[in-house]
PDB file of C-alpha atoms and ligand atoms in Angstrom:
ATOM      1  CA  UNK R  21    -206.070 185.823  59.462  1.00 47.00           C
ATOM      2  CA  UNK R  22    -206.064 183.669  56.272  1.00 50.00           C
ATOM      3  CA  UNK R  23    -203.281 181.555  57.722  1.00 51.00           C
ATOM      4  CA  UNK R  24    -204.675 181.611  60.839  1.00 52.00           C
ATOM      5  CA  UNK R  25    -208.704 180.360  59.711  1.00 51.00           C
ATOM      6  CA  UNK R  26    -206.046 177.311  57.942  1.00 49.00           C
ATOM      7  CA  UNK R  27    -204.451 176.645  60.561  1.00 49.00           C
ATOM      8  CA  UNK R  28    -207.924 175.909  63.159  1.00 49.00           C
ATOM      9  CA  UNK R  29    -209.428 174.033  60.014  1.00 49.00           C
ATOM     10  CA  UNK R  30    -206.069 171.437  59.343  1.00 48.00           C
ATOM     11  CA  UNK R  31    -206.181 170.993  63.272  1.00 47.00           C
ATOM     12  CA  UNK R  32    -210.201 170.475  62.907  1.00 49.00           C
ATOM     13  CA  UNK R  33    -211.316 173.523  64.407  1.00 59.00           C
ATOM     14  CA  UNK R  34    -214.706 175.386  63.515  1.00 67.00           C
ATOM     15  CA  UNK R  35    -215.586 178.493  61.805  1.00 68.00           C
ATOM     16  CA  UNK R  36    -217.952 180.350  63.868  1.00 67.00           C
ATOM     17  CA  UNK R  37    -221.357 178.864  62.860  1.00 63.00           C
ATOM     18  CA  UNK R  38    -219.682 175.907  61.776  1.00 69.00           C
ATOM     19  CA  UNK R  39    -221.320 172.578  63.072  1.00 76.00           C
ATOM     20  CA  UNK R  40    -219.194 170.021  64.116  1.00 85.00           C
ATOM     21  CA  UNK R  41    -219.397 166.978  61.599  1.00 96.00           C
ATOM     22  CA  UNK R  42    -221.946 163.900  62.699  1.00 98.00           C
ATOM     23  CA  UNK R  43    -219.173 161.232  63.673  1.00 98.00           C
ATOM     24  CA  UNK R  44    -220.207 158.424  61.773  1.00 98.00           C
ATOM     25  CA  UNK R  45    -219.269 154.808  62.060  1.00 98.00           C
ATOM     26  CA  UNK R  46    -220.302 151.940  59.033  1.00 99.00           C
ATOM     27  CA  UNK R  47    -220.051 148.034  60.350  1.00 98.00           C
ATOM     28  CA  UNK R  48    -219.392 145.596  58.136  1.00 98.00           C
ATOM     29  CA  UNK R  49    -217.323 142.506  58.022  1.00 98.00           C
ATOM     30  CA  UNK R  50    -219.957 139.920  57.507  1.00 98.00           C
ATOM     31  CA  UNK R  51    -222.877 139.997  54.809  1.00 98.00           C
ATOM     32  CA  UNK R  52    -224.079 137.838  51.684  1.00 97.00           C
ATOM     33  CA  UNK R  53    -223.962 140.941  50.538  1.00 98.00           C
ATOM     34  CA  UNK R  54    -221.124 142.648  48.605  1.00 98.00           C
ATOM     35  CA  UNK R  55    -220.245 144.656  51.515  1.00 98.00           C
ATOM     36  CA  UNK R  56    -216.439 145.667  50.329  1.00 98.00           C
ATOM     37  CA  UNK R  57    -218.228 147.309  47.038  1.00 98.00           C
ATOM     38  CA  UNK R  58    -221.288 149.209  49.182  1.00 98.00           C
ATOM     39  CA  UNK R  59    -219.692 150.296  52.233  1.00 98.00           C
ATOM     40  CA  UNK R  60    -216.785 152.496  50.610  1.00 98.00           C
ATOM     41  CA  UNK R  61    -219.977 153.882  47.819  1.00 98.00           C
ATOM     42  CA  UNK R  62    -222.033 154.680  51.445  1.00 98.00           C
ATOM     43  CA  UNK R  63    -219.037 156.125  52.925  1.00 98.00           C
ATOM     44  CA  UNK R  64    -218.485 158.509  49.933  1.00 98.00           C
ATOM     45  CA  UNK R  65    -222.309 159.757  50.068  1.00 98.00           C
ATOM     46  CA  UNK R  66    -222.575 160.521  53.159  1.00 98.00           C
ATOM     47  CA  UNK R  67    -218.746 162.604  53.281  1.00 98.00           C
ATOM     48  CA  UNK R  68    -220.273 164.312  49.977  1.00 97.00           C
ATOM     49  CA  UNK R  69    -222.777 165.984  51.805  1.00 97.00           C
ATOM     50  CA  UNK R  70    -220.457 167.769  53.827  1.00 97.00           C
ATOM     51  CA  UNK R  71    -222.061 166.671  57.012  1.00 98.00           C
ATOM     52  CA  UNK R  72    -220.318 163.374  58.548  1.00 98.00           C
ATOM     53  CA  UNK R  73    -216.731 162.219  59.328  1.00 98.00           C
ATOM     54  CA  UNK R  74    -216.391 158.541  58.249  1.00 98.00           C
ATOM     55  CA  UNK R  75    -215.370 155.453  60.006  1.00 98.00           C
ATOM     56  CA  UNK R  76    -215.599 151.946  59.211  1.00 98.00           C
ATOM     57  CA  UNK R  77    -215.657 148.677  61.878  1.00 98.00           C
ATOM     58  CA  UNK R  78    -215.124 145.716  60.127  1.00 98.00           C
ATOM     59  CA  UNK R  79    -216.265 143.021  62.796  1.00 98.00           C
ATOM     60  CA  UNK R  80    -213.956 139.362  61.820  1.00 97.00           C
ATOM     61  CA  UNK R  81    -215.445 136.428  60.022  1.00 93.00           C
ATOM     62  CA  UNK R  82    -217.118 133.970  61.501  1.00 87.00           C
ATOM     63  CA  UNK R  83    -218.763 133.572  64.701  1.00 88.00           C
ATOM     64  CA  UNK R  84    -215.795 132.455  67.146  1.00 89.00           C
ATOM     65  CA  UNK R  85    -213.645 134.412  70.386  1.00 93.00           C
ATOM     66  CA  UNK R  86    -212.863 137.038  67.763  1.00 95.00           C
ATOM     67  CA  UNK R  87    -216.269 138.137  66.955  1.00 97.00           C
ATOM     68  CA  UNK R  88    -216.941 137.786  70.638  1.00 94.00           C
ATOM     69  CA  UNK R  89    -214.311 140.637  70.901  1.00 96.00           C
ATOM     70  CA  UNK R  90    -215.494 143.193  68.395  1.00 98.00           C
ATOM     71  CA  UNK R  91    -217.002 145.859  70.547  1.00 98.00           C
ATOM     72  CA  UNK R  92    -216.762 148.534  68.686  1.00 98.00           C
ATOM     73  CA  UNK R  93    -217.198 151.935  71.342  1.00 98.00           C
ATOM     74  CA  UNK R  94    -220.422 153.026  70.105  1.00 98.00           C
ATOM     75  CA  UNK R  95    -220.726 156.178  72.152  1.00 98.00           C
ATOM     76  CA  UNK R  96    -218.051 158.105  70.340  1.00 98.00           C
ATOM     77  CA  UNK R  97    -220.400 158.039  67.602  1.00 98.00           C
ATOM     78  CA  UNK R  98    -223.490 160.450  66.593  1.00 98.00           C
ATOM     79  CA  UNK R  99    -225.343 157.450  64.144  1.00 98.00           C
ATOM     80  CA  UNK R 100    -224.262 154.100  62.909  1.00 99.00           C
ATOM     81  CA  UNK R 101    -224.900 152.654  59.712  1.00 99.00           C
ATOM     82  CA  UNK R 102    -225.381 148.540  59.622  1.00 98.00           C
ATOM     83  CA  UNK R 103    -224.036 147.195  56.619  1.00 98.00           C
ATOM     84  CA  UNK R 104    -224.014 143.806  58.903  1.00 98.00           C
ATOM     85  CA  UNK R 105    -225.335 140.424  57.852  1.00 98.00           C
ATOM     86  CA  UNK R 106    -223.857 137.713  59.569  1.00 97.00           C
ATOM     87  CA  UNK R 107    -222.783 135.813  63.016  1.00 97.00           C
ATOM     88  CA  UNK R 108    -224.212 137.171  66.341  1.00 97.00           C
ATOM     89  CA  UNK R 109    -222.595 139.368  68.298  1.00 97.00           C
ATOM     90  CA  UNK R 110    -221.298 138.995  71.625  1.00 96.00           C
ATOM     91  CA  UNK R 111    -223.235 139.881  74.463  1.00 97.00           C
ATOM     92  CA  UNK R 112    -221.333 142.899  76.185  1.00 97.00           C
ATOM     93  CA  UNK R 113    -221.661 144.011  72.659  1.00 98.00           C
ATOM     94  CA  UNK R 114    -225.309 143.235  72.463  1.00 98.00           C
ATOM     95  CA  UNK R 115    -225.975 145.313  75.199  1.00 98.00           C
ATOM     96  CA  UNK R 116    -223.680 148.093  74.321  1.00 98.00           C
ATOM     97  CA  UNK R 117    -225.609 148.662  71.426  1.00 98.00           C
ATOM     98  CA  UNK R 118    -229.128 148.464  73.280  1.00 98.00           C
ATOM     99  CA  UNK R 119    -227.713 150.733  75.806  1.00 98.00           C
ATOM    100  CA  UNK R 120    -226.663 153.776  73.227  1.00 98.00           C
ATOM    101  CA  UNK R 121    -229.603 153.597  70.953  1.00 98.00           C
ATOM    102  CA  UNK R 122    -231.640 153.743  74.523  1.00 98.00           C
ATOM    103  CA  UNK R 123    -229.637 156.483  75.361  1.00 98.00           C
ATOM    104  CA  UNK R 124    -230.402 158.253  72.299  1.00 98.00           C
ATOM    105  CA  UNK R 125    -228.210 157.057  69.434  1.00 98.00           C
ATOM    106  CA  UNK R 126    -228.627 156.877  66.180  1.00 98.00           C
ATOM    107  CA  UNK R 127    -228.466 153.929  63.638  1.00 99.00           C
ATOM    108  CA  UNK R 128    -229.108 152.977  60.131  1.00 99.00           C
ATOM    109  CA  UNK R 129    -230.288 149.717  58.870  1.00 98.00           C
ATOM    110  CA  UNK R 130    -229.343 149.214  55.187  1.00 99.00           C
ATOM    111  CA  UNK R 131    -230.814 146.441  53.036  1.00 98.00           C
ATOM    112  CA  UNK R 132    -229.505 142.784  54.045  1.00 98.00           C
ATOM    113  CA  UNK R 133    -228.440 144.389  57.392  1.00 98.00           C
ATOM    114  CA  UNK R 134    -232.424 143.803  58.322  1.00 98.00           C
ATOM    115  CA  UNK R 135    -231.944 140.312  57.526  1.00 98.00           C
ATOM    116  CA  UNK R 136    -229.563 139.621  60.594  1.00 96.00           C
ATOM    117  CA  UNK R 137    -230.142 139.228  64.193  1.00 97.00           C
ATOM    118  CA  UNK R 138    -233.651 137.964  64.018  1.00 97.00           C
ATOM    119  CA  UNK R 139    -233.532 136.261  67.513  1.00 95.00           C
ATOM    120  CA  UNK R 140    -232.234 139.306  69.241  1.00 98.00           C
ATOM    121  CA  UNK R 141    -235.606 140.713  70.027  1.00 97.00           C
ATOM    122  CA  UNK R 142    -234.079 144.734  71.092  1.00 98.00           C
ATOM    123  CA  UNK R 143    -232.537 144.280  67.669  1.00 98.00           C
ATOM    124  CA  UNK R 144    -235.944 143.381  66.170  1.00 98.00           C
ATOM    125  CA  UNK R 145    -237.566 146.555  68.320  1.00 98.00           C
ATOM    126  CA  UNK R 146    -234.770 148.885  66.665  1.00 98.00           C
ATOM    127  CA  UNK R 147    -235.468 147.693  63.031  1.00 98.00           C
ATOM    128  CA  UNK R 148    -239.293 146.982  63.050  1.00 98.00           C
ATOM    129  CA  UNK R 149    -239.340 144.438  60.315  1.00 98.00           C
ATOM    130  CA  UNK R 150    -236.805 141.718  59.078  1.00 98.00           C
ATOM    131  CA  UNK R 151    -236.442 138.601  57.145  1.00 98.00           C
ATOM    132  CA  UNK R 152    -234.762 135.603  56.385  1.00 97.00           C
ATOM    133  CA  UNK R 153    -232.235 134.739  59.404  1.00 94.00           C
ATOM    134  CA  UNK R 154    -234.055 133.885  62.620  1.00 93.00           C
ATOM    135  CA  UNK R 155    -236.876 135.413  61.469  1.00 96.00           C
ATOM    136  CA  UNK R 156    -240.256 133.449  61.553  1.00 94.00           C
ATOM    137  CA  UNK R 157    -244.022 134.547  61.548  1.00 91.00           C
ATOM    138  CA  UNK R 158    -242.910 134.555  65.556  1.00 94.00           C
ATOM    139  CA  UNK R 159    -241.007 137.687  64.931  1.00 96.00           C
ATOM    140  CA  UNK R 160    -244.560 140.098  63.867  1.00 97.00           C
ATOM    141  CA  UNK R 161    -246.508 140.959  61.543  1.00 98.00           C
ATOM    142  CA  UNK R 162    -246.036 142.383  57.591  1.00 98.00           C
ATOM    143  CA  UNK R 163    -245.699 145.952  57.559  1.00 98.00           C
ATOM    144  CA  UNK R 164    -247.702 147.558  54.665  1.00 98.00           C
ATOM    145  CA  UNK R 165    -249.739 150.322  53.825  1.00 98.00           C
ATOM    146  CA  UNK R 166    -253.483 149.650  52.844  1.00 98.00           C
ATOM    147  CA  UNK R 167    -256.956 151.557  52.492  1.00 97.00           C
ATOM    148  CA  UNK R 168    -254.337 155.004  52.694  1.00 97.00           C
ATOM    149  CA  UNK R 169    -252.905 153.991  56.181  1.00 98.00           C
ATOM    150  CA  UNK R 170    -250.192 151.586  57.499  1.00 98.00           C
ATOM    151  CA  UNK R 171    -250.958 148.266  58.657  1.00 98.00           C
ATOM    152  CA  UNK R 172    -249.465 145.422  60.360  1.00 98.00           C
ATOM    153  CA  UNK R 173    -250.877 142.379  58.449  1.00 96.00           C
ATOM    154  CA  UNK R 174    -250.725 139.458  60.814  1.00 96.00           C
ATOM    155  CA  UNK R 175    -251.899 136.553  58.458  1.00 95.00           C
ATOM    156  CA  UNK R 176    -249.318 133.400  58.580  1.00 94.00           C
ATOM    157  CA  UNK R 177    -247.076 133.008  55.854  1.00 94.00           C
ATOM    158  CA  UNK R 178    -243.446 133.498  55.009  1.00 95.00           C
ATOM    159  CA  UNK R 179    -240.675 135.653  56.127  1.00 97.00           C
ATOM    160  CA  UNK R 180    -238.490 137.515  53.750  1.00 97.00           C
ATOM    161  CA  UNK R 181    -238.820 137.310  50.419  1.00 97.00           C
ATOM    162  CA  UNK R 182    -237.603 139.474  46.888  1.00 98.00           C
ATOM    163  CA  UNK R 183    -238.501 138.769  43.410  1.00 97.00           C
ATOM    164  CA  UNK R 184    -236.725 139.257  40.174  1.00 98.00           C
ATOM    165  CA  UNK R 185    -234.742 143.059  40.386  1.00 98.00           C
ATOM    166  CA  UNK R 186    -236.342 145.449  38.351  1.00 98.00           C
ATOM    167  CA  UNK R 187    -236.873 149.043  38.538  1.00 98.00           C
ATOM    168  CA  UNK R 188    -239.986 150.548  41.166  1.00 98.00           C
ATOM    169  CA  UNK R 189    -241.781 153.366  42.130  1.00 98.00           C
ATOM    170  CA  UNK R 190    -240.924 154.977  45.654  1.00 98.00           C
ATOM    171  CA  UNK R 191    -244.578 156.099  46.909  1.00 98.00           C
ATOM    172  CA  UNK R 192    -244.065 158.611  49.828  1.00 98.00           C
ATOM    173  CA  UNK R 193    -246.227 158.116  52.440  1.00 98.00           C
ATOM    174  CA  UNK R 194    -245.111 160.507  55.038  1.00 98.00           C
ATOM    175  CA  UNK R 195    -244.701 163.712  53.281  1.00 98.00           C
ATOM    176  CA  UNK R 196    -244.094 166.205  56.337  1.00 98.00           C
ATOM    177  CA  UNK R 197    -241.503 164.320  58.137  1.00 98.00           C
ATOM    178  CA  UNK R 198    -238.127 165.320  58.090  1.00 98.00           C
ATOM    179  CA  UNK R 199    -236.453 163.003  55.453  1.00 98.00           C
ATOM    180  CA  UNK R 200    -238.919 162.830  53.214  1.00 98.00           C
ATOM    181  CA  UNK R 201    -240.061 166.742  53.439  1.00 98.00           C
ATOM    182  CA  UNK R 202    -239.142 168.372  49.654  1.00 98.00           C
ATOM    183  CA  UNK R 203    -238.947 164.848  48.242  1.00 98.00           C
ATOM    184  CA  UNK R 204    -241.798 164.032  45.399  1.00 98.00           C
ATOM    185  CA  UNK R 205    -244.834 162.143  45.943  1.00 98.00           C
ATOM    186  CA  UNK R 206    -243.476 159.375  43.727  1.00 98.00           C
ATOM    187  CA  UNK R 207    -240.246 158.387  42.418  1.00 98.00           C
ATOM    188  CA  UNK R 208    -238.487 155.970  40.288  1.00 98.00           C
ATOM    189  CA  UNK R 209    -235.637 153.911  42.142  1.00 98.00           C
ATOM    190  CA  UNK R 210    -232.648 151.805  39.473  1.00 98.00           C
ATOM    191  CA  UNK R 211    -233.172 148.338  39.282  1.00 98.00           C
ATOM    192  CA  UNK R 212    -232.747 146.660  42.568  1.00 98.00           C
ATOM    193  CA  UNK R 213    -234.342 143.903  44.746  1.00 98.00           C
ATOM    194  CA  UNK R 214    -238.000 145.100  46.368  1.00 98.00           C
ATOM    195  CA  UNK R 215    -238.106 143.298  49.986  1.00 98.00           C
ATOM    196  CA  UNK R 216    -241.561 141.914  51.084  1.00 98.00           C
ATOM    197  CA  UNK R 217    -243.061 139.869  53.441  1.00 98.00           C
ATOM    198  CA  UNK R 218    -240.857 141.564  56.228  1.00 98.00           C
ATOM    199  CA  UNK R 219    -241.535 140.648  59.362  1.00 98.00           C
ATOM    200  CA  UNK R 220    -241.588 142.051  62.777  1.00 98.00           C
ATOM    201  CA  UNK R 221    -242.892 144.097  65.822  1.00 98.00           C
ATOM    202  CA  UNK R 222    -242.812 146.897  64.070  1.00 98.00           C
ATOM    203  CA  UNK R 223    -243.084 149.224  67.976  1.00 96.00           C
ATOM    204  CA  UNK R 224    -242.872 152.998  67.494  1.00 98.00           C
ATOM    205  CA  UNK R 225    -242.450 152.856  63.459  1.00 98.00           C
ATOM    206  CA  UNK R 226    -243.584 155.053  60.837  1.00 98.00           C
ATOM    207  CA  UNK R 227    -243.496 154.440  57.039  1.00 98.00           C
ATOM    208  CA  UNK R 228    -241.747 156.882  55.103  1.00 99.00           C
ATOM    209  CA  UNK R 229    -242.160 154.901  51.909  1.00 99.00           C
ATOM    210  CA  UNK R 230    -243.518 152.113  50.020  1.00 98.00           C
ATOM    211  CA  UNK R 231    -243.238 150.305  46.797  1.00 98.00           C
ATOM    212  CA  UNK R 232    -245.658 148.010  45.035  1.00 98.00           C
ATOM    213  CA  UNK R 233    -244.433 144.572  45.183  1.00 98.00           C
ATOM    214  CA  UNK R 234    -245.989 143.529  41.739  1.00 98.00           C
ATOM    215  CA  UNK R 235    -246.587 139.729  41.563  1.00 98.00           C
ATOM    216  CA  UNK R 236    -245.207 139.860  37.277  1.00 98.00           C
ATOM    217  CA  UNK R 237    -241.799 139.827  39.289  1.00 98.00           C
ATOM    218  CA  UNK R 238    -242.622 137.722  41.540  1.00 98.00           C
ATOM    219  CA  UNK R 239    -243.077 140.239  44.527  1.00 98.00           C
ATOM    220  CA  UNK R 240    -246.162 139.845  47.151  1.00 98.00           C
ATOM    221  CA  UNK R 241    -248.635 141.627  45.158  1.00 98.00           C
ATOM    222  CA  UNK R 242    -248.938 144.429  48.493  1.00 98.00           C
ATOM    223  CA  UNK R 243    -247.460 148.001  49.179  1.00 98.00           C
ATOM    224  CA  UNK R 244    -244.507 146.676  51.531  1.00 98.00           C
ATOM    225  CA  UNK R 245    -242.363 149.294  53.767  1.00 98.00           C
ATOM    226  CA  UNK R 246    -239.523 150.019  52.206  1.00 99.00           C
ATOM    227  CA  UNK R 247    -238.671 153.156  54.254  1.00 99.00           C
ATOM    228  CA  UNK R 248    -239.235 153.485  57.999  1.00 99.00           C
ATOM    229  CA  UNK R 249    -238.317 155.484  60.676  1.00 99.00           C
ATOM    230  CA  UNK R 250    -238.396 153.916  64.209  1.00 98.00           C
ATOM    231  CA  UNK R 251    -238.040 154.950  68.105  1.00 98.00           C
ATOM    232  CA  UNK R 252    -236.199 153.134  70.211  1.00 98.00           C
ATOM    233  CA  UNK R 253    -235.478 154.518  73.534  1.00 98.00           C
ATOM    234  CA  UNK R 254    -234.602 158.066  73.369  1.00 98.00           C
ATOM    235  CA  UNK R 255    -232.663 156.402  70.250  1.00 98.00           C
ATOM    236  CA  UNK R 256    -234.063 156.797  66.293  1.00 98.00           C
ATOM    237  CA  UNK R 257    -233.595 154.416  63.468  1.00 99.00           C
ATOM    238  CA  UNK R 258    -233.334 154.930  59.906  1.00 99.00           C
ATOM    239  CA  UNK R 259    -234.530 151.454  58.012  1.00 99.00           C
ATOM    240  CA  UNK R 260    -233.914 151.243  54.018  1.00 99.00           C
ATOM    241  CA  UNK R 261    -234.586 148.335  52.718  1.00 98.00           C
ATOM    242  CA  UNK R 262    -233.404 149.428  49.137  1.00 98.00           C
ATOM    243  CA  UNK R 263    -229.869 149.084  47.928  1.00 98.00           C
ATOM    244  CA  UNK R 264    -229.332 145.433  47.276  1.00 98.00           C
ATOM    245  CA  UNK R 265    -225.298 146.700  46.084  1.00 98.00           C
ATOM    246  CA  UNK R 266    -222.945 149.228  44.052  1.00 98.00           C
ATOM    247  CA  UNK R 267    -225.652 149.179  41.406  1.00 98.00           C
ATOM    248  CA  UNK R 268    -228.767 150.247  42.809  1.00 98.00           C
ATOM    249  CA  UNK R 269    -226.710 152.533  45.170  1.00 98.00           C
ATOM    250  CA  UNK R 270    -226.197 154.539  42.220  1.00 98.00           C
ATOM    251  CA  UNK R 271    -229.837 156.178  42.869  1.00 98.00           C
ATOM    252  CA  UNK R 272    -230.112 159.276  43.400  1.00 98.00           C
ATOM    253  CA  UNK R 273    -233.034 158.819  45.782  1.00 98.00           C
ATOM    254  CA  UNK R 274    -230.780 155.822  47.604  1.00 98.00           C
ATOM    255  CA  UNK R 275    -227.835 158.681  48.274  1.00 98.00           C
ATOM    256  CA  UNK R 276    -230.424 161.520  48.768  1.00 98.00           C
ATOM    257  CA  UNK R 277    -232.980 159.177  51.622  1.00 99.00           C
ATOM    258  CA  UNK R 278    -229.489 157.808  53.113  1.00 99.00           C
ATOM    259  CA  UNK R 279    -227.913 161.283  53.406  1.00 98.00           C
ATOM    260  CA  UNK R 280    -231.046 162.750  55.342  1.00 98.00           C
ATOM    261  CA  UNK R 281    -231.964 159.321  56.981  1.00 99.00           C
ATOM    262  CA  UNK R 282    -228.371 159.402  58.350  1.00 98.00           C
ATOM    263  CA  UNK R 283    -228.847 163.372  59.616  1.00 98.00           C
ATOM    264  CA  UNK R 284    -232.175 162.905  60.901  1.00 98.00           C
ATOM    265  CA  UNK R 285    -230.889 159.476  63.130  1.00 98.00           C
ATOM    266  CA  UNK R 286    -228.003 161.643  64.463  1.00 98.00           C
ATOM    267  CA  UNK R 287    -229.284 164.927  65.030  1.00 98.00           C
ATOM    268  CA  UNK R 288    -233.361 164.509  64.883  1.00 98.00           C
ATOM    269  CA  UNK R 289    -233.304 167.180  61.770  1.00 98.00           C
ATOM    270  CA  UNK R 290    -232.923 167.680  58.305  1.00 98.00           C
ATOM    271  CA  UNK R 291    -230.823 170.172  56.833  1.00 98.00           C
ATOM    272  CA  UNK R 292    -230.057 169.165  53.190  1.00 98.00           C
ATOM    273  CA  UNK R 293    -231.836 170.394  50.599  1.00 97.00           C
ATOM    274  CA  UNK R 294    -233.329 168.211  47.468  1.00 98.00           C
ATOM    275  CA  UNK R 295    -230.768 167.497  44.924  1.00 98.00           C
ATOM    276  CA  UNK R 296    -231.874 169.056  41.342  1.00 98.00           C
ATOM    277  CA  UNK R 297    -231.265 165.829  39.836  1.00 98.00           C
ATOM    278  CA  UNK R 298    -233.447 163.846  42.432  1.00 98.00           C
ATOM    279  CA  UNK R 299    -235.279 160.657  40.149  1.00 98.00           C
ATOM    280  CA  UNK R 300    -238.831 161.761  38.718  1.00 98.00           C
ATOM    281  CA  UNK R 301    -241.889 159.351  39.229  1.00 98.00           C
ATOM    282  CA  UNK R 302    -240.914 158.462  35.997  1.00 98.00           C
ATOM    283  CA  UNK R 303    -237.337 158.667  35.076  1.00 98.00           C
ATOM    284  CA  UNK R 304    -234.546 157.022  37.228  1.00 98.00           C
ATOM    285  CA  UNK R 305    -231.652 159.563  38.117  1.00 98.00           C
ATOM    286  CA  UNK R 306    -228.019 157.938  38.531  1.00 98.00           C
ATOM    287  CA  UNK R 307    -224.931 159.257  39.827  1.00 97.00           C
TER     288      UNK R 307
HETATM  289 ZN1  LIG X 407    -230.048 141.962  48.379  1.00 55.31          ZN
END
């Protein structure tokens, strides 16, 4: 029986009760970013929890006939997780993507990846808020939470922005759903760049999260998103704008909010529990 139980797992079979792993795909390729040091720490989060098989698509550089091509087949997977700054896609690829999230796929949207794509307006619909390329105060509103609720702040002004990297407190702001249920009201994320002024439509979102962009570091003196959850389709989208690189990906509430944001836009659920050494409101927790 031993051998046998061996045998089904080395050929990938299940134990009864067993749930198949969440096939997983990272895209990278292209980013200002340092995307050959964050998607391999990503990749090694998410196959820590036990939960997801691990692929990576590394779409070519620049924005020629070879990009064109990249089309990576979507479908086979349960979520995707966009570690993509760069060149536009091509179109059949464009619309393979809007076509799977409609259909009820999954994606993540990890830090700089929201800063791509800003005139591809389904892309902008997936994401809720971006900045920097493409984006102007054409592509929405701020997304921020005021007077205890969330707001889309529609006065002019720029589009992307980050001050100096520093360390911030996480402020929870959506307690009961699925990622966040468990997690503390307040925690302290390592030093990394705090997006504001985001831009964008910001269609079926939710805030998960903020974190007070304090003007001493140059941020927009508001509580910007940093968190979100969005519906697209039958599709959901897991936006975190934290985890500028390797560095700040060391958090335990980065690995922790990816790990369930990355369930919870495959499957709808959540079925990790906290980690013990999750960060405290105040006291950063590294790994
Ligand atoms: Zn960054």
């Amino acid at each position: 029986m031993k051998l046998l139980l061996t045998t089904l797992l080395l050929a990938g079979g299940l134990l009864p009760g067993q749930a198949a792993p969440l096939r997983t795909l990272i895209i990278d390729g292209q980013n200002n970013h340092d995307w050959k040091g964050t998607t391999p720490v990503m990749k090694k989060a998410l196959e820590a929890s036990g939960l997801f098989t691990v692929e990576v698509a590394t779409a070519p550089g620049g924005g020629g006939p070879e990009l064109a091509a990249f089309k990576p087949d979507f479908a086979k997977y349960k979520v995707l997780v966009m570690n993509y700054n760069g060149a536009m896609w091509g179109d059949a690829t464009k619309k393979a993507l809007e076509e799977y999230m409609s259909a009820g796929g999954g994606m993540v949207v990890v830090h700089a990846a929201d800063n791509s794509f800003g005139q591809w307006p389904a892309f902008l619909d997936m994401i809720a808020v971006g900045g920097w390329n493409g984006y102007s105060d054409k592509s929405g509103a701020y997304l921020r939470w005021k007077d205890g609720k969330q707001v889309l702040d529609t006065q002019p002004g720029k589009v992307g922005s980050h001050g100096a990297q520093h360390e911030y407190v996480l402020d929870t702001r959506a307690p009961k759903h699925p990622i966040m249920a468990g997690l503390p009201a307040k925690w302290l994320h390592a030093s990394d760049e705090l997006y504001d002024f985001m831009r964008g439509p910001a269609k079926n979102a939710t805030i998960l999260a903020t974190a007070f962009a304090d003007t001493k570091f140059g941020g927009s003196g508001e509580h910007e998103a940093q968190l979100i959850v969005i519906d697209y389709g039958k599709g959901r989208v897991f936006h975190t704008m934290i985890g500028h690189g390797p560095e700040a990906m060391k958090c335990v509430g980065f690995i922790t909010t990816l790990q369930r944001g990355t369930e919870w836009a495959a499957t709808g659920k959540v079925t990790q529990k906290v980690p013990a050494d999750f960060p405290k409101a105040d006291a950063v927790s590294l790994r």
